Amino acid sequence: TSEGVPKISDFGLAKHLESDSAATKTGTILGTPSYMSPEQARGAVKEVGPASDQYSLGTILYEMLTGRPPFLAADPVETILEVIHNEPVSPRQLQPTVPVDLDTICLKALQKEPAKRYASAADLAEDLRRFRAGEPILARPIGRLERGWRWCRRNPVVASWAAASLLLLLATTVVS
């Protein structure tokens, strides 16, 4: 605005309220794939709500920090699959100058599970205000245990083989 207040708008999903639109039908996927929340990408219309908007704001923050969206594949279907199944690369891995707290805020907004994102847009804004003011942020980075669990969920075959190998090695050691 003329007062310097940024505004974000996206009319890509605007619809005429009196028309019979597919936007309200379960299983319909509407939106720009790179900016969709995982629940939008799955077509879970009933799960889409304010947390989805926070996810989309997180993708905008991610792109501002790194110069690219968190997920962008060769075609829209592959991008949607990445949004659903993959974790975003940490902005700090792409841009090492990104402060740790800002990286943490961005990745919290991009959590796959809506309940793990900020409870409200006001909470996201508050953490960004705290960051800008040099105050401690409320978000916490993902711990090693949760990161390992997520890797196992994304790679169940490899995780199963690794667990079986570890158990076999342990059993062999005990028997020896």
Coordinates of N, CA, C and O in Angstrom, one line a residue:
T1 N 0.8 -1.2 0.0 CA 0.0 0.0 0.0 C 0.9 1.2 0.0 O 2.1 1.1 0.1
S2 N 0.3 2.4 -0.1 CA 1.0 3.6 -0.1 C 1.7 3.9 1.3 O 2.7 4.6 1.4
E3 N 1.2 3.2 2.3 CA 1.7 3.3 3.7 C 2.9 2.3 3.9 O 3.4 2.2 5.0
G4 N 3.2 1.5 2.9 CA 4.2 0.5 3.0 C 3.8 -0.8 3.6 O 4.6 -1.7 4.0
V5 N 2.5 -1.1 3.7 CA 2.0 -2.3 4.3 C 1.9 -3.4 3.2 O 1.1 -3.1 2.2
P6 N 2.6 -4.5 3.3 CA 2.5 -5.5 2.2 C 1.1 -6.2 2.3 O 0.6 -6.4 3.3
K7 N 0.6 -6.5 1.1 CA -0.7 -7.2 1.0 C -0.4 -8.4 0.1 O 0.3 -8.3 -0.9
I8 N -1.0 -9.6 0.4 CA -0.8 -10.8 -0.4 C -2.2 -11.2 -0.9 O -3.1 -11.3 0.0
S9 N -2.4 -11.4 -2.1 CA -3.7 -11.9 -2.6 C -3.5 -12.9 -3.8 O -2.5 -12.8 -4.5
D10 N -4.4 -13.8 -3.9 CA -4.3 -14.8 -4.9 C -5.7 -15.1 -5.3 O -6.5 -15.7 -4.6
F11 N -6.1 -14.7 -6.5 CA -7.5 -14.9 -7.0 C -7.6 -16.1 -7.9 O -8.5 -16.3 -8.6
G12 N -6.5 -17.0 -7.9 CA -6.5 -18.1 -8.7 C -7.7 -19.1 -8.4 O -8.1 -19.9 -9.3
L13 N -8.2 -19.1 -7.2 CA -9.3 -20.0 -6.8 C -10.6 -19.2 -6.7 O -11.6 -19.8 -6.2
A14 N -10.7 -17.9 -7.0 CA -11.9 -17.2 -6.9 C -13.0 -17.8 -7.7 O -12.7 -18.3 -8.8
K15 N -14.2 -17.8 -7.2 CA -15.3 -18.4 -8.0 C -16.5 -17.6 -7.8 O -16.7 -16.9 -6.8
H16 N -17.5 -17.7 -8.7 CA -18.7 -17.0 -8.6 C -19.6 -17.8 -7.6 O -19.8 -19.0 -7.7
L17 N -20.0 -17.2 -6.5 CA -20.7 -17.8 -5.4 C -22.0 -18.5 -5.9 O -22.5 -19.4 -5.2
E18 N -22.7 -18.0 -6.9 CA -23.9 -18.6 -7.3 C -23.8 -19.8 -8.3 O -24.7 -20.4 -8.6
S19 N -22.6 -20.0 -8.7 CA -22.4 -21.1 -9.7 C -22.1 -22.5 -8.9 O -21.7 -22.5 -7.8
D20 N -22.4 -23.6 -9.6 CA -22.1 -24.9 -9.1 C -20.7 -25.2 -9.4 O -20.4 -25.7 -10.5
S21 N -19.8 -25.0 -8.4 CA -18.4 -25.1 -8.7 C -17.8 -26.4 -8.1 O -18.3 -26.9 -7.1
A22 N -16.9 -27.0 -8.7 CA -16.2 -28.2 -8.3 C -15.3 -27.9 -7.0 O -14.8 -28.8 -6.4
A23 N -15.1 -26.7 -6.7 CA -14.2 -26.3 -5.6 C -14.7 -26.9 -4.3 O -13.9 -27.0 -3.3
T24 N -16.0 -27.2 -4.1 CA -16.5 -27.7 -2.9 C -16.6 -29.2 -2.9 O -17.1 -29.8 -1.9
K25 N -16.3 -29.9 -3.9 CA -16.4 -31.3 -4.0 C -15.2 -32.1 -3.4 O -14.1 -31.7 -3.7
T26 N -15.4 -33.1 -2.6 CA -14.4 -33.8 -2.0 C -13.5 -34.5 -3.1 O -14.0 -35.0 -4.1
G27 N -12.2 -34.4 -2.9 CA -11.3 -35.1 -3.9 C -10.8 -34.1 -5.0 O -10.0 -34.5 -5.8
T28 N -11.4 -32.9 -5.1 CA -11.0 -32.0 -6.1 C -9.8 -31.3 -5.7 O -9.7 -30.8 -4.6
I29 N -8.8 -31.2 -6.6 CA -7.6 -30.5 -6.2 C -7.5 -29.2 -7.0 O -7.5 -29.2 -8.2
L30 N -7.5 -28.1 -6.3 CA -7.5 -26.8 -6.9 C -6.4 -26.0 -6.2 O -6.2 -26.0 -5.0
G31 N -5.6 -25.2 -7.1 CA -4.5 -24.4 -6.5 C -3.3 -24.5 -7.3 O -3.2 -25.3 -8.3
T32 N -2.3 -23.8 -6.9 CA -0.9 -23.8 -7.5 C -0.2 -24.9 -6.8 O 0.1 -24.7 -5.6
P33 N 0.2 -26.0 -7.4 CA 0.9 -27.1 -6.7 C 2.0 -26.7 -5.7 O 2.0 -27.3 -4.6
S34 N 2.9 -25.9 -6.1 CA 4.0 -25.5 -5.2 C 3.6 -24.8 -3.9 O 4.3 -24.8 -3.0
Y35 N 2.4 -24.2 -3.9 CA 1.9 -23.5 -2.8 C 0.8 -24.1 -2.0 O 0.2 -23.6 -1.1
M36 N 0.4 -25.4 -2.4 CA -0.7 -26.1 -1.8 C -0.1 -26.7 -0.5 O 1.0 -27.2 -0.4
S37 N -1.0 -26.8 0.5 CA -0.7 -27.5 1.7 C -0.9 -29.0 1.4 O -1.6 -29.4 0.4
P38 N -0.3 -29.9 2.2 CA -0.5 -31.3 1.9 C -1.9 -31.8 1.9 O -2.3 -32.6 1.1
E39 N -2.8 -31.2 2.8 CA -4.2 -31.6 2.8 C -4.9 -31.1 1.5 O -5.7 -31.8 1.0
Q40 N -4.5 -30.0 1.0 CA -5.0 -29.5 -0.3 C -4.6 -30.5 -1.4 O -5.4 -30.9 -2.3
A41 N -3.3 -30.8 -1.4 CA -2.7 -31.7 -2.5 C -3.4 -33.0 -2.5 O -3.5 -33.7 -3.5
R42 N -3.8 -33.5 -1.3 CA -4.4 -34.8 -1.2 C -5.9 -34.7 -1.6 O -6.6 -35.8 -1.8
G43 N -6.4 -33.5 -1.8 CA -7.8 -33.3 -2.1 C -8.7 -33.5 -0.9 O -9.9 -33.7 -1.1
A44 N -8.2 -33.4 0.3 CA -9.0 -33.5 1.5 C -9.6 -32.2 1.8 O -9.2 -31.5 2.7
V45 N -10.7 -31.8 1.1 CA -11.3 -30.5 1.2 C -11.8 -30.2 2.6 O -11.7 -29.1 3.1
K46 N -12.3 -31.2 3.4 CA -12.8 -30.9 4.7 C -11.7 -30.6 5.7 O -11.9 -30.0 6.7
E47 N -10.4 -30.9 5.4 CA -9.3 -30.6 6.2 C -8.7 -29.2 5.9 O -7.9 -28.7 6.7
V48 N -9.1 -28.6 4.8 CA -8.5 -27.4 4.4 C -9.1 -26.3 5.2 O -10.3 -26.2 5.4
G49 N -8.3 -25.4 5.8 CA -8.7 -24.3 6.7 C -7.6 -23.3 6.9 O -6.7 -23.2 6.1
P50 N -7.7 -22.6 8.0 CA -6.7 -21.6 8.3 C -5.2 -22.1 8.3 O -4.3 -21.5 7.9
A51 N -5.1 -23.4 8.7 CA -3.7 -24.0 8.8 C -3.2 -24.1 7.3 O -2.0 -24.0 7.1
S52 N -4.0 -24.3 6.4 CA -3.6 -24.4 5.0 C -3.1 -23.1 4.5 O -2.1 -23.0 3.7
D53 N -3.8 -22.0 4.9 CA -3.3 -20.7 4.5 C -1.9 -20.4 5.2 O -1.1 -19.8 4.5
Q54 N -1.7 -20.8 6.4 CA -0.4 -20.6 7.0 C 0.7 -21.4 6.3 O 1.8 -20.9 6.1
Y55 N 0.3 -22.6 5.8 CA 1.3 -23.4 5.0 C 1.6 -22.6 3.8 O 2.8 -22.5 3.4
S56 N 0.6 -22.0 3.1 CA 0.9 -21.3 1.9 C 1.8 -20.0 2.2 O 2.6 -19.7 1.4
L57 N 1.5 -19.4 3.3 CA 2.3 -18.3 3.7 C 3.8 -18.7 4.0 O 4.7 -18.0 3.6
G58 N 3.9 -19.9 4.5 CA 5.2 -20.5 4.7 C 6.0 -20.7 3.4 O 7.2 -20.5 3.4
T59 N 5.2 -21.2 2.4 CA 5.9 -21.4 1.1 C 6.3 -20.0 0.5 O 7.4 -19.9 -0.1
I60 N 5.6 -19.0 0.7 CA 6.0 -17.6 0.3 C 7.2 -17.2 1.0 O 8.2 -16.7 0.4
L61 N 7.2 -17.4 2.3 CA 8.4 -17.0 3.1 C 9.6 -17.9 2.6 O 10.7 -17.3 2.5
Y62 N 9.4 -19.1 2.4 CA 10.5 -20.0 1.9 C 11.1 -19.5 0.6 O 12.3 -19.4 0.4
E63 N 10.2 -19.1 -0.3 CA 10.6 -18.6 -1.6 C 11.4 -17.3 -1.5 O 12.3 -17.0 -2.2
M64 N 10.9 -16.4 -0.5 CA 11.6 -15.2 -0.3 C 13.0 -15.4 0.3 O 13.9 -14.7 0.0
L65 N 13.2 -16.5 1.1 CA 14.5 -16.8 1.7 C 15.4 -17.5 0.7 O 16.6 -17.3 0.8
T66 N 14.9 -18.3 -0.2 CA 15.7 -19.2 -1.0 C 15.7 -18.9 -2.5 O 16.5 -19.4 -3.2
G67 N 14.7 -18.1 -2.9 CA 14.6 -17.9 -4.3 C 13.8 -18.9 -5.1 O 13.7 -18.8 -6.3
R68 N 13.2 -19.9 -4.4 CA 12.4 -21.0 -5.0 C 11.4 -21.5 -4.0 O 11.7 -21.4 -2.8
P69 N 10.3 -22.1 -4.6 CA 9.4 -22.7 -3.6 C 10.0 -24.0 -3.0 O 10.9 -24.5 -3.6
P70 N 9.4 -24.4 -1.9 CA 9.9 -25.6 -1.3 C 9.8 -26.9 -2.1 O 10.6 -27.8 -2.0
F71 N 8.8 -26.9 -3.0 CA 8.6 -28.1 -3.9 C 8.3 -27.6 -5.3 O 7.4 -26.8 -5.5
L72 N 9.1 -28.1 -6.2 CA 8.9 -27.7 -7.6 C 9.5 -28.8 -8.5 O 10.7 -29.0 -8.6
A73 N 8.7 -29.7 -9.0 CA 9.1 -30.8 -9.9 C 8.9 -30.5 -11.3 O 8.4 -29.4 -11.7
A74 N 9.2 -31.4 -12.2 CA 9.1 -31.3 -13.6 C 7.7 -31.0 -14.1 O 7.5 -30.3 -15.1
D75 N 6.7 -31.6 -13.4 CA 5.3 -31.3 -13.8 C 4.4 -31.2 -12.6 O 4.8 -31.6 -11.5
P76 N 3.2 -30.7 -12.7 CA 2.3 -30.4 -11.5 C 2.0 -31.7 -10.7 O 2.0 -31.6 -9.5
V77 N 1.8 -32.8 -11.3 CA 1.5 -34.0 -10.6 C 2.7 -34.4 -9.7 O 2.5 -34.8 -8.5
E78 N 3.9 -34.4 -10.2 CA 5.1 -34.7 -9.4 C 5.3 -33.7 -8.3 O 5.7 -34.1 -7.2
T79 N 5.0 -32.4 -8.5 CA 5.1 -31.4 -7.5 C 4.1 -31.7 -6.4 O 4.4 -31.7 -5.2
I80 N 2.8 -32.1 -6.7 CA 1.8 -32.5 -5.7 C 2.3 -33.7 -4.9 O 2.2 -33.7 -3.7
L81 N 2.9 -34.7 -5.5 CA 3.4 -35.8 -4.8 C 4.6 -35.4 -3.9 O 4.6 -36.0 -2.7
E82 N 5.4 -34.5 -4.3 CA 6.5 -34.0 -3.4 C 5.9 -33.3 -2.2 O 6.3 -33.5 -1.1
V83 N 4.8 -32.5 -2.4 CA 4.2 -31.7 -1.3 C 3.6 -32.7 -0.3 O 3.7 -32.5 0.9
I84 N 3.0 -33.8 -0.8 CA 2.4 -34.8 0.1 C 3.4 -35.6 0.8 O 3.3 -35.9 2.0
H85 N 4.5 -36.1 0.1 CA 5.4 -37.1 0.7 C 6.7 -36.6 1.2 O 7.3 -37.3 2.0
N86 N 7.3 -35.5 0.7 CA 8.6 -35.1 1.0 C 8.6 -34.0 2.1 O 7.7 -33.2 2.1
E87 N 9.7 -33.9 2.8 CA 10.0 -32.8 3.7 C 10.7 -31.7 2.9 O 11.6 -32.0 2.1
P88 N 10.4 -30.4 3.2 CA 11.2 -29.4 2.5 C 12.7 -29.4 3.0 O 12.9 -29.7 4.1
V89 N 13.5 -29.0 2.0 CA 14.9 -28.8 2.4 C 15.0 -27.5 3.3 O 14.3 -26.5 3.0
S90 N 15.8 -27.6 4.3 CA 15.9 -26.4 5.2 C 16.4 -25.2 4.4 O 17.3 -25.3 3.6
P91 N 15.7 -24.0 4.5 CA 16.2 -22.8 3.8 C 17.7 -22.6 4.1 O 18.4 -22.1 3.2
R92 N 18.2 -22.9 5.2 CA 19.6 -22.7 5.6 C 20.5 -23.6 4.7 O 21.7 -23.2 4.5
Q93 N 20.0 -24.7 4.2 CA 20.9 -25.6 3.4 C 21.0 -24.9 2.0 O 22.0 -25.1 1.3
L94 N 20.0 -24.2 1.6 CA 20.1 -23.5 0.3 C 20.7 -22.1 0.4 O 21.4 -21.7 -0.6
Q95 N 20.5 -21.4 1.5 CA 21.0 -20.1 1.7 C 21.6 -20.1 3.2 O 20.9 -19.8 4.1
P96 N 22.9 -20.4 3.3 CA 23.5 -20.5 4.7 C 23.4 -19.2 5.5 O 23.5 -19.2 6.7
T97 N 23.1 -18.0 4.8 CA 23.0 -16.8 5.6 C 21.6 -16.6 6.3 O 21.4 -15.6 7.0
V98 N 20.7 -17.5 6.0 CA 19.4 -17.4 6.6 C 19.5 -17.7 8.1 O 20.1 -18.7 8.5
P99 N 19.1 -16.8 9.0 CA 19.2 -17.0 10.4 C 18.5 -18.2 10.9 O 17.4 -18.6 10.4
V100 N 19.0 -18.9 11.9 CA 18.4 -20.1 12.4 C 17.0 -19.9 12.9 O 16.1 -20.8 12.5
D101 N 16.7 -18.8 13.6 CA 15.3 -18.6 14.0 C 14.3 -18.4 12.9 O 13.2 -19.0 12.9
L102 N 14.8 -17.7 11.8 CA 13.9 -17.6 10.6 C 13.7 -18.9 9.9 O 12.6 -19.2 9.5
D103 N 14.7 -19.7 9.9 CA 14.6 -21.1 9.3 C 13.6 -21.9 10.1 O 12.7 -22.6 9.5
T104 N 13.7 -21.8 11.4 CA 12.8 -22.5 12.3 C 11.3 -22.1 12.1 O 10.4 -22.9 12.0
I105 N 11.1 -20.8 12.0 CA 9.7 -20.2 11.8 C 9.2 -20.8 10.5 O 8.0 -21.2 10.4
C106 N 10.0 -20.7 9.4 CA 9.6 -21.1 8.1 C 9.2 -22.6 8.1 O 8.2 -23.0 7.6
L107 N 10.1 -23.4 8.7 CA 9.8 -24.9 8.7 C 8.6 -25.3 9.6 O 7.9 -26.2 9.3
K108 N 8.3 -24.5 10.6 CA 7.1 -24.7 11.4 C 5.9 -24.5 10.6 O 4.9 -25.2 10.6
A109 N 5.9 -23.4 9.8 CA 4.7 -23.1 9.0 C 4.6 -24.2 7.9 O 3.4 -24.3 7.4
L110 N 5.6 -24.9 7.5 CA 5.6 -25.9 6.5 C 5.4 -27.3 7.0 O 5.7 -28.3 6.3
Q111 N 5.0 -27.5 8.3 CA 4.8 -28.8 8.8 C 3.8 -29.6 8.0 O 2.8 -29.0 7.6
K112 N 4.0 -30.8 7.8 CA 3.0 -31.7 7.0 C 1.7 -31.8 7.8 O 0.6 -31.7 7.1
E113 N 1.7 -31.9 9.1 CA 0.5 -32.1 9.9 C 0.0 -30.7 10.3 O 0.7 -29.9 10.9
P114 N -1.3 -30.3 10.0 CA -1.8 -29.0 10.3 C -1.6 -28.7 11.8 O -1.4 -27.5 12.2
A115 N -1.8 -29.7 12.7 CA -1.7 -29.4 14.1 C -0.3 -29.0 14.6 O -0.2 -28.4 15.7
K116 N 0.7 -29.3 13.8 CA 2.0 -29.0 14.2 C 2.5 -27.6 13.6 O 3.5 -27.1 14.0
R117 N 1.6 -27.0 12.8 CA 1.9 -25.6 12.4 C 1.5 -24.6 13.4 O 1.0 -25.0 14.5
Y118 N 1.6 -23.4 13.2 CA 1.2 -22.4 14.1 C -0.3 -22.5 14.4 O -1.1 -22.8 13.4
A119 N -0.8 -22.2 15.6 CA -2.2 -22.4 15.9 C -3.0 -21.3 15.2 O -4.2 -21.6 14.9
S120 N -2.4 -20.2 14.9 CA -3.2 -19.1 14.1 C -2.2 -18.3 13.4 O -1.0 -18.3 13.6
A121 N -2.7 -17.5 12.4 CA -1.9 -16.6 11.7 C -1.3 -15.5 12.6 O -0.2 -15.1 12.4
A122 N -2.0 -15.2 13.7 CA -1.5 -14.3 14.7 C -0.3 -14.8 15.4 O 0.7 -14.1 15.7
D123 N -0.2 -16.1 15.7 CA 0.9 -16.7 16.3 C 2.1 -16.7 15.3 O 3.3 -16.4 15.8
L124 N 1.9 -17.0 14.1 CA 3.0 -16.9 13.1 C 3.5 -15.4 13.0 O 4.7 -15.2 13.0
A125 N 2.6 -14.5 12.9 CA 3.0 -13.0 12.9 C 3.7 -12.7 14.2 O 4.7 -11.9 14.1
E126 N 3.3 -13.2 15.3 CA 4.0 -12.9 16.6 C 5.4 -13.4 16.6 O 6.4 -12.7 17.0
D127 N 5.6 -14.6 16.1 CA 7.0 -15.2 16.0 C 7.8 -14.3 15.0 O 9.0 -14.1 15.3
L128 N 7.3 -13.9 13.9 CA 8.0 -13.1 13.0 C 8.3 -11.7 13.6 O 9.4 -11.2 13.5
R129 N 7.4 -11.2 14.4 CA 7.7 -9.9 15.1 C 8.8 -10.1 16.1 O 9.7 -9.3 16.2
R130 N 8.8 -11.2 16.9 CA 9.8 -11.5 17.9 C 11.2 -11.6 17.2 O 12.2 -11.1 17.7
F131 N 11.2 -12.3 16.0 CA 12.4 -12.4 15.3 C 13.0 -11.1 14.9 O 14.2 -10.8 15.1
R132 N 12.1 -10.2 14.3 CA 12.6 -8.9 13.9 C 13.0 -8.0 15.1 O 13.9 -7.2 14.9
A133 N 12.4 -8.2 16.2 CA 12.8 -7.5 17.4 C 14.0 -8.0 18.2 O 14.4 -7.4 19.1
G134 N 14.5 -9.2 17.7 CA 15.6 -9.8 18.3 C 15.3 -10.5 19.6 O 16.1 -10.8 20.4
E135 N 14.0 -10.8 19.8 CA 13.5 -11.6 21.0 C 13.5 -13.1 20.7 O 13.5 -13.5 19.5
P136 N 13.5 -13.9 21.7 CA 13.4 -15.4 21.4 C 12.1 -15.7 20.8 O 11.0 -15.2 21.2
I137 N 12.2 -16.6 19.8 CA 10.9 -17.0 19.1 C 10.3 -18.2 19.9 O 11.0 -18.8 20.7
L138 N 9.0 -18.5 19.6 CA 8.3 -19.5 20.3 C 8.5 -20.9 19.6 O 8.4 -21.9 20.3
A139 N 8.7 -20.9 18.3 CA 8.9 -22.1 17.6 C 10.2 -22.8 18.0 O 11.2 -22.1 18.3
R140 N 10.2 -24.1 17.9 CA 11.4 -24.9 18.2 C 11.7 -25.8 17.0 O 10.8 -26.3 16.4
P141 N 13.0 -26.0 16.7 CA 13.4 -26.8 15.6 C 13.0 -28.3 15.9 O 12.8 -28.7 17.0
I142 N 12.8 -29.0 14.8 CA 12.5 -30.5 14.9 C 13.7 -31.2 15.5 O 14.8 -31.0 15.1
G143 N 13.4 -32.0 16.5 CA 14.5 -32.8 17.2 C 15.0 -33.9 16.3 O 14.3 -34.4 15.3
R144 N 16.1 -34.5 16.7 CA 16.7 -35.6 15.9 C 15.8 -36.8 15.9 O 15.7 -37.6 15.0
L145 N 15.2 -37.1 17.1 CA 14.3 -38.3 17.2 C 13.1 -38.2 16.2 O 12.9 -39.1 15.4
E146 N 12.5 -37.0 16.2 CA 11.4 -36.8 15.2 C 11.9 -36.9 13.8 O 11.2 -37.4 12.9
R147 N 13.0 -36.2 13.5 CA 13.6 -36.3 12.2 C 13.8 -37.7 11.7 O 13.6 -38.1 10.6
G148 N 14.4 -38.5 12.6 CA 14.6 -39.9 12.3 C 13.3 -40.7 12.1 O 13.2 -41.5 11.1
W149 N 12.3 -40.4 12.9 CA 11.0 -41.1 12.7 C 10.4 -40.7 11.4 O 9.9 -41.6 10.7
R150 N 10.5 -39.4 11.0 CA 10.0 -39.0 9.7 C 10.7 -39.7 8.5 O 10.1 -40.1 7.5
W151 N 12.0 -39.9 8.7 CA 12.8 -40.5 7.6 C 12.3 -42.0 7.5 O 12.2 -42.5 6.4
C152 N 12.1 -42.6 8.7 CA 11.6 -44.0 8.6 C 10.3 -44.1 8.0 O 10.0 -45.1 7.2
R153 N 9.4 -43.2 8.2 CA 8.1 -43.2 7.6 C 8.1 -43.0 6.1 O 7.4 -43.5 5.3
R154 N 9.1 -42.1 5.6 CA 9.3 -41.9 4.2 C 10.0 -43.0 3.5 O 9.8 -43.2 2.3
N155 N 10.8 -43.8 4.2 CA 11.6 -44.9 3.7 C 11.4 -46.2 4.4 O 12.3 -46.7 5.1
P156 N 10.2 -46.7 4.4 CA 9.9 -47.8 5.3 C 10.7 -49.1 4.9 O 11.0 -49.9 5.8
V157 N 11.0 -49.3 3.7 CA 11.7 -50.5 3.3 C 13.1 -50.5 3.8 O 13.6 -51.4 4.4
V158 N 13.8 -49.3 3.6 CA 15.2 -49.2 4.0 C 15.2 -49.2 5.5 O 16.1 -49.9 6.1
A159 N 14.3 -48.6 6.2 CA 14.2 -48.6 7.7 C 14.0 -50.0 8.2 O 14.6 -50.4 9.2
S160 N 13.1 -50.7 7.6 CA 12.9 -52.1 8.0 C 14.1 -53.0 7.9 O 14.5 -53.7 8.8
W161 N 14.8 -52.8 6.7 CA 16.1 -53.6 6.5 C 17.1 -53.2 7.5 O 17.8 -54.0 8.1
A162 N 17.2 -51.9 7.8 CA 18.2 -51.4 8.8 C 17.9 -51.9 10.2 O 18.8 -52.4 10.9
A163 N 16.6 -51.9 10.6 CA 16.2 -52.4 11.9 C 16.5 -53.9 12.0 O 17.0 -54.4 13.0
A164 N 16.1 -54.7 10.9 CA 16.4 -56.1 10.9 C 17.9 -56.4 11.0 O 18.3 -57.3 11.7
S165 N 18.7 -55.7 10.3 CA 20.1 -55.9 10.3 C 20.7 -55.6 11.7 O 21.5 -56.3 12.2
L166 N 20.2 -54.5 12.3 CA 20.6 -54.1 13.6 C 20.2 -55.2 14.7 O 21.1 -55.6 15.5
L167 N 19.0 -55.7 14.6 CA 18.6 -56.8 15.5 C 19.4 -58.1 15.3 O 19.8 -58.7 16.2
L168 N 19.7 -58.4 14.0 CA 20.5 -59.6 13.7 C 21.9 -59.4 14.3 O 22.5 -60.3 14.9
L169 N 22.5 -58.2 14.1 CA 23.8 -58.0 14.7 C 23.8 -58.1 16.2 O 24.7 -58.6 16.8
L170 N 22.8 -57.5 16.8 CA 22.6 -57.5 18.3 C 22.4 -59.0 18.7 O 23.1 -59.4 19.7
A171 N 21.6 -59.8 18.1 CA 21.4 -61.2 18.4 C 22.7 -62.0 18.3 O 23.0 -62.8 19.2
T172 N 23.4 -61.7 17.2 CA 24.7 -62.4 17.0 C 25.7 -62.1 18.1 O 26.4 -63.0 18.6
T173 N 25.7 -60.8 18.5 CA 26.6 -60.4 19.6 C 26.2 -61.0 20.9 O 27.1 -61.5 21.6
V174 N 25.0 -61.1 21.2 CA 24.5 -61.7 22.4 C 24.8 -63.2 22.5 O 25.3 -63.7 23.5
V175 N 24.5 -63.9 21.4 CA 24.8 -65.3 21.3 C 26.3 -65.6 21.4 O 26.7 -66.6 22.0
S176 N 27.1 -64.8 20.8 CA 28.5 -65.0 20.8 C 29.0 -64.8 22.2 O 29.9 -65.4 22.7

